[in-house]
Coordinates of C-alpha atoms in Angstrom, one line a residue:
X14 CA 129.8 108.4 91.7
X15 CA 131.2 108.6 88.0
X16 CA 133.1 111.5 86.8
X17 CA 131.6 113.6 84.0
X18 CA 132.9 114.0 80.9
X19 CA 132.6 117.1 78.2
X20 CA 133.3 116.3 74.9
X21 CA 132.3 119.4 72.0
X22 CA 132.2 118.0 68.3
X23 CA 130.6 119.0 64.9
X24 CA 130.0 115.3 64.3
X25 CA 129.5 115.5 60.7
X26 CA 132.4 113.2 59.5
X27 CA 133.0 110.7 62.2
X28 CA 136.5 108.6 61.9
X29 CA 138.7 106.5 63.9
X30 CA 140.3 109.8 65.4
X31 CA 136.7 110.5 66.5
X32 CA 136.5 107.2 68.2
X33 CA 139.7 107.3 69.8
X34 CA 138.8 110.5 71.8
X35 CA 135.1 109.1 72.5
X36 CA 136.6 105.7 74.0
X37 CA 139.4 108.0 76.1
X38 CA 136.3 110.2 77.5
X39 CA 133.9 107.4 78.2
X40 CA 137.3 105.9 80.5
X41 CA 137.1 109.2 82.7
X42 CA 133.4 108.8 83.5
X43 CA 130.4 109.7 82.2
X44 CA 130.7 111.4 78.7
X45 CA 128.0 114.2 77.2
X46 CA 128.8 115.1 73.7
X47 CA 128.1 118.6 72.9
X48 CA 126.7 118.5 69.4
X49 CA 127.5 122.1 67.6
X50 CA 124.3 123.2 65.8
X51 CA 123.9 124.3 62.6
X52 CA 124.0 127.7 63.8
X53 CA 127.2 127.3 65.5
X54 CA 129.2 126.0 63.2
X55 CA 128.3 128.1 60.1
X56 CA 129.9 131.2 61.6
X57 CA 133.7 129.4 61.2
X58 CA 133.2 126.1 58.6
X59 CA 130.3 125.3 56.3
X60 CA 126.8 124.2 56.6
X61 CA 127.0 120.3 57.8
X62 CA 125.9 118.0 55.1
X63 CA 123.9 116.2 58.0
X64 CA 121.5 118.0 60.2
X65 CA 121.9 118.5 63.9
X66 CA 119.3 115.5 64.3
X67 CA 121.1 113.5 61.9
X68 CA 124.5 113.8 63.7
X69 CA 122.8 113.7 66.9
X70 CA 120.9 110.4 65.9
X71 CA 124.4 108.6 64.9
X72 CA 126.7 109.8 68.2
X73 CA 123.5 108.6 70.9
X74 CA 124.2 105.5 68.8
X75 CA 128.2 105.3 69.8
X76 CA 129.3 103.3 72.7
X77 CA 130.6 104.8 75.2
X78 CA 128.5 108.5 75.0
X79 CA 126.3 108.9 77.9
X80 CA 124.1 111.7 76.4
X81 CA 124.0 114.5 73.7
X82 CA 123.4 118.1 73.9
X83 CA 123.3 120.7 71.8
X84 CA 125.9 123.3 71.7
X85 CA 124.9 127.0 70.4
X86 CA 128.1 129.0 70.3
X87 CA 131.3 128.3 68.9
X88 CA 133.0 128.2 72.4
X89 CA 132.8 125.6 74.5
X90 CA 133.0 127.6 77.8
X91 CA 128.8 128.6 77.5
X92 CA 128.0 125.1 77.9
X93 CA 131.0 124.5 80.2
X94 CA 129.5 126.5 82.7
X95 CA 126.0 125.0 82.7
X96 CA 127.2 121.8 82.9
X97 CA 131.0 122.0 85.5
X98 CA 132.0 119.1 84.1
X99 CA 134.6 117.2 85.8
X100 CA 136.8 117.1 83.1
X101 CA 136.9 118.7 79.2
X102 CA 138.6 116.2 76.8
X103 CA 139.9 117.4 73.0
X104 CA 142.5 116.4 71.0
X105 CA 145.6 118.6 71.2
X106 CA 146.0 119.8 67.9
X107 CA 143.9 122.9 69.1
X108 CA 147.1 123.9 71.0
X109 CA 148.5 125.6 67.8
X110 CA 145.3 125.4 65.2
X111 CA 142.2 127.9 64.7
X112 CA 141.4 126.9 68.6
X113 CA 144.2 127.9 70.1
X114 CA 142.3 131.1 71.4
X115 CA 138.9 128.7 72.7
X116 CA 141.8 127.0 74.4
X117 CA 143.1 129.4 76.5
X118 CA 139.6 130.2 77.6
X119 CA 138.5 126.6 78.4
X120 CA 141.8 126.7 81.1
X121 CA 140.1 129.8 82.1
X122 CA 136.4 128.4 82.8
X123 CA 137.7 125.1 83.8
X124 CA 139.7 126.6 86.6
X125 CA 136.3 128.0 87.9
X126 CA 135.0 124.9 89.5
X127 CA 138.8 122.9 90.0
X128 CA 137.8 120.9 86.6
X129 CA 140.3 119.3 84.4
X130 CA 141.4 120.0 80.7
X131 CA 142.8 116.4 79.0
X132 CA 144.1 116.8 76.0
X133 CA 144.2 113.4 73.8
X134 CA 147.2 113.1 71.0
X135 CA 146.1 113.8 67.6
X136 CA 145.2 111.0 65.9
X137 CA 147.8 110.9 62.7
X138 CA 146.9 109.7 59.7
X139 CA 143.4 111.2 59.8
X140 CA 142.0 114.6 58.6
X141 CA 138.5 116.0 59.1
X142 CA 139.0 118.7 56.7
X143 CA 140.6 116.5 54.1
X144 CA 138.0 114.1 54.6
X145 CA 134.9 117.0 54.4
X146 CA 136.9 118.7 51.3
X147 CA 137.1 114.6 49.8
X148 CA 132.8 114.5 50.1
X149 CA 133.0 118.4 48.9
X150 CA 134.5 116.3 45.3
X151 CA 132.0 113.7 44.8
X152 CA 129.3 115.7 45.6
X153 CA 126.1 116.0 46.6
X154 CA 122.3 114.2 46.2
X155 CA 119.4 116.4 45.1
X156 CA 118.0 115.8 48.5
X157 CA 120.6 117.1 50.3
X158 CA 121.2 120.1 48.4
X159 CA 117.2 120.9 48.1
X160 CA 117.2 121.0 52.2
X161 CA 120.0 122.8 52.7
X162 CA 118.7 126.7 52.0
X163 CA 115.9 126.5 54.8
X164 CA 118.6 124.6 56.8
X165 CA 120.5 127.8 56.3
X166 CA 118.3 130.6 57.1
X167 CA 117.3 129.0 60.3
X168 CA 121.0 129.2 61.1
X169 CA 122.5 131.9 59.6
X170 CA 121.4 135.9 60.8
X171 CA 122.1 136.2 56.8
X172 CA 122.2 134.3 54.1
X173 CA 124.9 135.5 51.0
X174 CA 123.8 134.5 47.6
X175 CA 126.0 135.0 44.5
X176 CA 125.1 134.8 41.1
X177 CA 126.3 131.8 38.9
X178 CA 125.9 131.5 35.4
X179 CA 128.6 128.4 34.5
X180 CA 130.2 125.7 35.9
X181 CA 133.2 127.7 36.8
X182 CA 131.4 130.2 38.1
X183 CA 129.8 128.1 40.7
X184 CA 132.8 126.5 41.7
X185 CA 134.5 130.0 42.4
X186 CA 131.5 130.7 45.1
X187 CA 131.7 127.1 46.1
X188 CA 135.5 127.3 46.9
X189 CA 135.8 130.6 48.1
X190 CA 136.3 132.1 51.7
X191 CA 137.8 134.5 53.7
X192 CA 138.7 134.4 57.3
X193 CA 137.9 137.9 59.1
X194 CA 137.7 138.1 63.2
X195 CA 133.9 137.5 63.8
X196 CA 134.8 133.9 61.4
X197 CA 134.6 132.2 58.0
X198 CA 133.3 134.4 55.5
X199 CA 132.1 132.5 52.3
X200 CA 129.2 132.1 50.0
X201 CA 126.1 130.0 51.2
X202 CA 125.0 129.6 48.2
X203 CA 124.1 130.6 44.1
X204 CA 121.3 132.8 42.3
X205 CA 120.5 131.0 38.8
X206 CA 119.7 134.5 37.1
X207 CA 117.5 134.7 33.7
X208 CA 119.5 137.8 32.8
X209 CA 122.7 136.6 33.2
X210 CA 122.1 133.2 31.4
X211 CA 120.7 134.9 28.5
X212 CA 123.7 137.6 28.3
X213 CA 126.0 134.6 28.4
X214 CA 124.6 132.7 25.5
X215 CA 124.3 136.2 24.1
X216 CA 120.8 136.9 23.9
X217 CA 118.4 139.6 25.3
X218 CA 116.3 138.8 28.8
X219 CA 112.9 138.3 27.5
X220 CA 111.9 135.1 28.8
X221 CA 112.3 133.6 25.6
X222 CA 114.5 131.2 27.0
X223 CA 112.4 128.0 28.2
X224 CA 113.1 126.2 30.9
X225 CA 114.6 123.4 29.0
X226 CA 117.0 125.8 27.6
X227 CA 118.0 126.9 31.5
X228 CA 118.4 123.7 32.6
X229 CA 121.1 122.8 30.2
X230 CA 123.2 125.7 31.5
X231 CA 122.0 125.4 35.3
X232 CA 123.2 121.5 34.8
X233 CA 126.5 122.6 34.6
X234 CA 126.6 124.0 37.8
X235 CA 124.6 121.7 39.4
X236 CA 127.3 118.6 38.6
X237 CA 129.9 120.4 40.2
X238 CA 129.4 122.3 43.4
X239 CA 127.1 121.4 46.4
X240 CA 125.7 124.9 47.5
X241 CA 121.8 125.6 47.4
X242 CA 120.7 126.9 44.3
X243 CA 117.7 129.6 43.9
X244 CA 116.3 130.2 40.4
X245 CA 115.0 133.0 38.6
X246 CA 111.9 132.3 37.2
X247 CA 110.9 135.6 35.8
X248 CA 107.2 135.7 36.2
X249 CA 106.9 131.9 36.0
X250 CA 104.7 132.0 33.0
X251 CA 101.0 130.7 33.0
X252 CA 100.2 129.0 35.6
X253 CA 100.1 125.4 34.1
X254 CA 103.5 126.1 33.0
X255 CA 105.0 127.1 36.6
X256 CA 103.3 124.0 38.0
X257 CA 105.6 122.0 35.9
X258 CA 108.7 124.3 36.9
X259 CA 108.0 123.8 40.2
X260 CA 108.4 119.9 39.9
X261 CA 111.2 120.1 37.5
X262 CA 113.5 122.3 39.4
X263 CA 112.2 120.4 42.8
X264 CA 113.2 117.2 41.2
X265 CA 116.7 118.7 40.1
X266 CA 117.2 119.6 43.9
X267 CA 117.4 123.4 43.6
X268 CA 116.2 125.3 46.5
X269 CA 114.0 127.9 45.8
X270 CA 112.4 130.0 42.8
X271 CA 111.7 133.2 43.0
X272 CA 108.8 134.4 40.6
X273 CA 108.1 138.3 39.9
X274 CA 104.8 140.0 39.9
X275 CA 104.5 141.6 36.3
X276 CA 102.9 140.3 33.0
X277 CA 103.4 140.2 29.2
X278 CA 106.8 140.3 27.5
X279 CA 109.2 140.9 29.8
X280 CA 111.3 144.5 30.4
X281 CA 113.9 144.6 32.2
X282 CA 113.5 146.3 35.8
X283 CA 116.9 148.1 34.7
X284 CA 115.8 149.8 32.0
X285 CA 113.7 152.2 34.6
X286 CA 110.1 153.4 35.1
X287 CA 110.0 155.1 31.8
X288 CA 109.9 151.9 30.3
X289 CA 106.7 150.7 31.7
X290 CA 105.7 146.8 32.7
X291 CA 102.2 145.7 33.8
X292 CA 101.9 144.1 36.9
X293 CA 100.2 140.9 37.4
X294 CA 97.0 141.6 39.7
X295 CA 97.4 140.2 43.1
X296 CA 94.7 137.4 42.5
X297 CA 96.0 136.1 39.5
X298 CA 99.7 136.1 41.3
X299 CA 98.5 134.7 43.9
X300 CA 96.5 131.6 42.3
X301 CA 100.0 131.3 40.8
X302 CA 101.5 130.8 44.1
X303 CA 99.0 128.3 45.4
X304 CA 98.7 126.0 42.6
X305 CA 102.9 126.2 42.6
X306 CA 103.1 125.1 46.1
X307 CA 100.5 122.6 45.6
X308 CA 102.6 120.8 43.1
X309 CA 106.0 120.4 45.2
X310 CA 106.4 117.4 46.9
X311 CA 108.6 118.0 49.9
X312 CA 108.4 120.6 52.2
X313 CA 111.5 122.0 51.6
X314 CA 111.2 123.6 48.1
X315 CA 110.5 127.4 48.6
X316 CA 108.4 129.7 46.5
X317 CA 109.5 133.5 46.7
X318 CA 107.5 135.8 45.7
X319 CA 109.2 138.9 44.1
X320 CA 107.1 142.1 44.5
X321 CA 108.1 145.1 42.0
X322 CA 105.4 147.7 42.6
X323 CA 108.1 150.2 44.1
X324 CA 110.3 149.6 40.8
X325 CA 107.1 150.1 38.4
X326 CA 106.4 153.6 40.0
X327 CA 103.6 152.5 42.7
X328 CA 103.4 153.3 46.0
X329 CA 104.8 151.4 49.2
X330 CA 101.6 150.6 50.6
X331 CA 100.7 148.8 47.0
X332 CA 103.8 146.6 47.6
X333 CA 103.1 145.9 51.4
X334 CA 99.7 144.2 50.3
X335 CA 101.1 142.5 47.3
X336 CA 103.7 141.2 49.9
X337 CA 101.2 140.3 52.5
X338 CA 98.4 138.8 50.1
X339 CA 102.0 136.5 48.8
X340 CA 102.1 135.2 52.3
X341 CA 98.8 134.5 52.9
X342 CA 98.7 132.7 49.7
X343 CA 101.7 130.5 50.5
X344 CA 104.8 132.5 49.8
X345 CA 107.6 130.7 51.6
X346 CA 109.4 134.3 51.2
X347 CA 109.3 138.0 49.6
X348 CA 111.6 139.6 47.6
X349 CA 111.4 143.3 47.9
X350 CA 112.7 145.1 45.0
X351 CA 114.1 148.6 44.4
X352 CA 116.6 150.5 41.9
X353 CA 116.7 153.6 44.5
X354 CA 120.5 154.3 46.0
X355 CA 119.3 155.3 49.6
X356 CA 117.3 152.4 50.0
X357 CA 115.1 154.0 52.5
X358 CA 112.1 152.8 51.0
X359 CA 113.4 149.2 50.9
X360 CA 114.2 150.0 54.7
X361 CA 110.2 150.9 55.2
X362 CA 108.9 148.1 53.3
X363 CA 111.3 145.8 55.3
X364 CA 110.3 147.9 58.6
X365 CA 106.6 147.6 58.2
X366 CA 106.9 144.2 56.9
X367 CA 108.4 143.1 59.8
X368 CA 105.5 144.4 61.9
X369 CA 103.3 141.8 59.9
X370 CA 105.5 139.1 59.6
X371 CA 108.2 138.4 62.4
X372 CA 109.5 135.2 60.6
X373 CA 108.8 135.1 56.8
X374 CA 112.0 135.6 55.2
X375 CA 113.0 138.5 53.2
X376 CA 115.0 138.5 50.5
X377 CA 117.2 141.5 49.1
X378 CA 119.1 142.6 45.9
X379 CA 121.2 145.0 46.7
X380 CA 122.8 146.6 43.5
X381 CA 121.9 149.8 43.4
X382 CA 121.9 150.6 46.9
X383 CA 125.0 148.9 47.5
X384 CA 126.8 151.2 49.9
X385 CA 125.0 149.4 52.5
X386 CA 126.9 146.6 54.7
X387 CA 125.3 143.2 55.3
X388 CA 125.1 143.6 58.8
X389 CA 122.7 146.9 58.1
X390 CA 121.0 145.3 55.6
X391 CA 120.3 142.0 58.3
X392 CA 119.4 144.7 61.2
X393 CA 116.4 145.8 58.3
X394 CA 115.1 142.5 58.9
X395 CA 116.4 140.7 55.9
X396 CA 117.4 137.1 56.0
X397 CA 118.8 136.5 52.2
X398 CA 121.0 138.9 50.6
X399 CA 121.3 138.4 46.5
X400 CA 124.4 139.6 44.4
X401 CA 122.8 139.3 41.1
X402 CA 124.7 139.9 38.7
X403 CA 128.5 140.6 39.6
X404 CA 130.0 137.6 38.4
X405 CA 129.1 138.0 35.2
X406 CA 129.6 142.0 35.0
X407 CA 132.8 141.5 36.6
X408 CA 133.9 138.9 33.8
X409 CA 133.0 140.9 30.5
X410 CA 135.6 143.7 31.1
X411 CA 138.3 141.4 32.0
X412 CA 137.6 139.1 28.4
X413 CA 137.0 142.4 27.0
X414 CA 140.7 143.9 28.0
X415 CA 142.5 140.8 27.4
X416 CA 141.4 140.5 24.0
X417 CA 142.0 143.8 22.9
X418 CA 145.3 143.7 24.7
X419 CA 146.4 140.7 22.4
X420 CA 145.1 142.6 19.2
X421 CA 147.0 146.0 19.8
X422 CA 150.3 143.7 20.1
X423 CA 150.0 141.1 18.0
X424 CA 150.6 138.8 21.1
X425 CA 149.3 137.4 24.1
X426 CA 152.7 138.5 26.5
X427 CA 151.1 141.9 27.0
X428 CA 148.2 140.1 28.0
X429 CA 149.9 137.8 30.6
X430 CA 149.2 140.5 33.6
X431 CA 145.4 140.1 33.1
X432 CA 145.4 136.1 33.3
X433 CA 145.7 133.8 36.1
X434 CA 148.0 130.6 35.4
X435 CA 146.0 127.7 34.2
X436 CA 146.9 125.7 37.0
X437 CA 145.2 127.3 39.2
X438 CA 142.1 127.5 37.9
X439 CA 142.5 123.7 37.4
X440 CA 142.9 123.2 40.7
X441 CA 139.5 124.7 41.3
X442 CA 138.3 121.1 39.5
X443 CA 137.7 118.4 41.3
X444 CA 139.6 115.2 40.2
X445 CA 142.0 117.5 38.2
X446 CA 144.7 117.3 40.9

């Protein structure tokens, strides 16, 4: 009887290195590939750019693989133990890498049943991470990108938006992360926000801006990072106009849009209850809603709906059936929105929600109740978590100081404290190196 085989993988880039270790494994007896889901690998690397099916799809495809099965967790040693193989195989650069920890406790598990741990010599010349951070520089397809946010939120227990409003900007939240114990902290993906688009070109936020006009900035960003994109549509305008956003920003491959209950010229939530907005009515929002998800094509585009009775003074049980009539009208997700600091009524509306809904995404922006972490604002049910406007807030001092720095002196060396080299903001370029 044939010996079995372990072998865990991500799958998503598959080089000769790859096919060195499958041929080794297939030699030892029967080899299963444990295919990492989505799920497991976005808590310490990056959404795949293929799907689990996708990568599944090519490896049942590769000779020598005997079967494929899905692996949920990080570790190996959970599917170890269901399966005792005979022997694990990986290639020994986890002795000293990011693995060297999962190692120790594959040794551990192995040693449970008298298996065997055979570790394969790296294969030089090749890099997975090189190769991934090669694709990361040509880019991405609509397609690709469109998919990815639902991909996301099925995987993730929260989603982390930021708030984009250049190229530069998008390729800061597309670049950066930060390892912390529980993994690989980074952005998933950027918020395309009306407010700060208009405050960079240096006009006011009253939906004057058409959607031509957006797109020439949202371009930008879109031809240099790969991350799902969800737009601000304010209130999405007539309803024969949002139809034709809906197809447009499908067609560009941006994710989502979210579109706000309220009506006539826009006012800023920020500006407070004393300066009032009407709301939409719930029918006329909601007709929005179904003739918008009537005109996307794929099943992938989302529709938020963005409720703002609790902003424009009403109560929470208002805002609940705005929410709830969203839903039932084809909302792929809510947006709940408050300016309150304790956040407990965004923790009722989320709570009772929840009691309606166990599934629907929720969406929240917290900015003014921003003492709380992500992991309470996840435990209140919510699955997106926007930072709306930070980048841009966050850039205006710094311009601001520099610049009057260099007038006081009458130089820029005073000012050289404040700046980063250029070279390294370069190197954020692709094809700059």
């Amino acid at each position: 009887m044939a010996k079995s085989v372990y072998l865990g993988m991500t799958g998503d880039v598959i080089h000769p290195g790859i096919i060195n270790i499958i041929r080794k494994g297939a030699e030892l007896g029967d080899l299963t590939v444990g295919l990492l889901t989505d799920s497991a690998v976005v808590t310490h690397k990056r959404l795949p750019y293929l799907t689990y099916e996708q990568r599944k799809n090519v490896l049942e495809n590769i000779k020598g693989v005997s079967a494929v099965v899905p692996q949920e967790d990080w570790s190996y040693v959970p599917n170890l133990r269901k399966y005792k193989p005979d022997y694990i195989i990986h290639g020994d650069d986890w002795k000293t890498n990011y693995l060297s920890k999962i190692r120790e406790e594959v040794y551990d598990a192995m040693k449970e049943w008298g298996g065997q741990v055979v570790e394969i010599p790296y294969t030089q010349g090749v890099n997975s991470s090189a190769i991934a951070a090669s694709e990361q520089s040509v880019g991405t397809t609509p397609d690709i990108r469109l998919k990815s946010l639902r991909r996301l939120i099925a995987a993730k227990p929260l989603v982390r938006i930021m708030e984009a409003h250049s190229g530069l900007s998008g390729l800061i939240i597309e670049s950066l992360e930060v390892q912390k114990e529980d993994g690989l902290h980074c952005f998933d993906g950027m918020w395309s926000s009306s407010l700060t688009d208009s405050t960079n070109r240096g006009k006011p936020d009253i939906e004057a801006v058409d959607l031509t006009s957006r797109l020439q900035g949202l371009t930008d960003i879109l031809e240099c990072t790969t991350k799902p994109i969800i737009y601000d549509g304010d209130t999405g305008g007539i309803v024969e106009h949002f139809v034709f956003t809906v197809r447009t920003l499908e067609r560009n491959g941006i994710s989502a849009v979210i579109i706000e209950d309220k009506k006539g010229l826009k006012k800023n939530s920020l500006f407070g209850t004393e300066v009032r907005q009407e709301l939409e009515g719930e029918e006329e929002f909601c007709r929005k809603i179904r003739e918008g998800k009537k005109a996307q094509l794929t099943l992938d585009f989302m529709i938020i709906a963005r409720i703002e009775e609790i902003i424009a003074g009403r109560t929470l049980d208002e805002a609940l059936a705005k929410a709830f009539a969203s839903v039932t009208a084809g909302a792929d997700a809510v947006m709940i929105h408050s300016k309150d600091k304790d956040g407990s009524d965004i923790r009722e509306f989320c709570r009772r929600f929840r009691k309606e809904y166990a599934h629907v995404p929720l969406v929240l922006v917290p900015t003014s109740y921003n003492s709380f972490t992500e992991k309470e604002l996840a435990s209140w049910g919510a699955n997106i978590v926007i930072y709306a406007n930070h980048m841009l807030r966050s850039a205006y001092p710094a311009m601001y100081n520099c610049a009057r720095t260099i007038l006081e002196a009458g130089r820029s060396l005073e000012a050289d404290g404040q700046c980063m080299p250029i070279k390294e903001i370069l190197e954020l370029i692709p094809g700059t190196k």
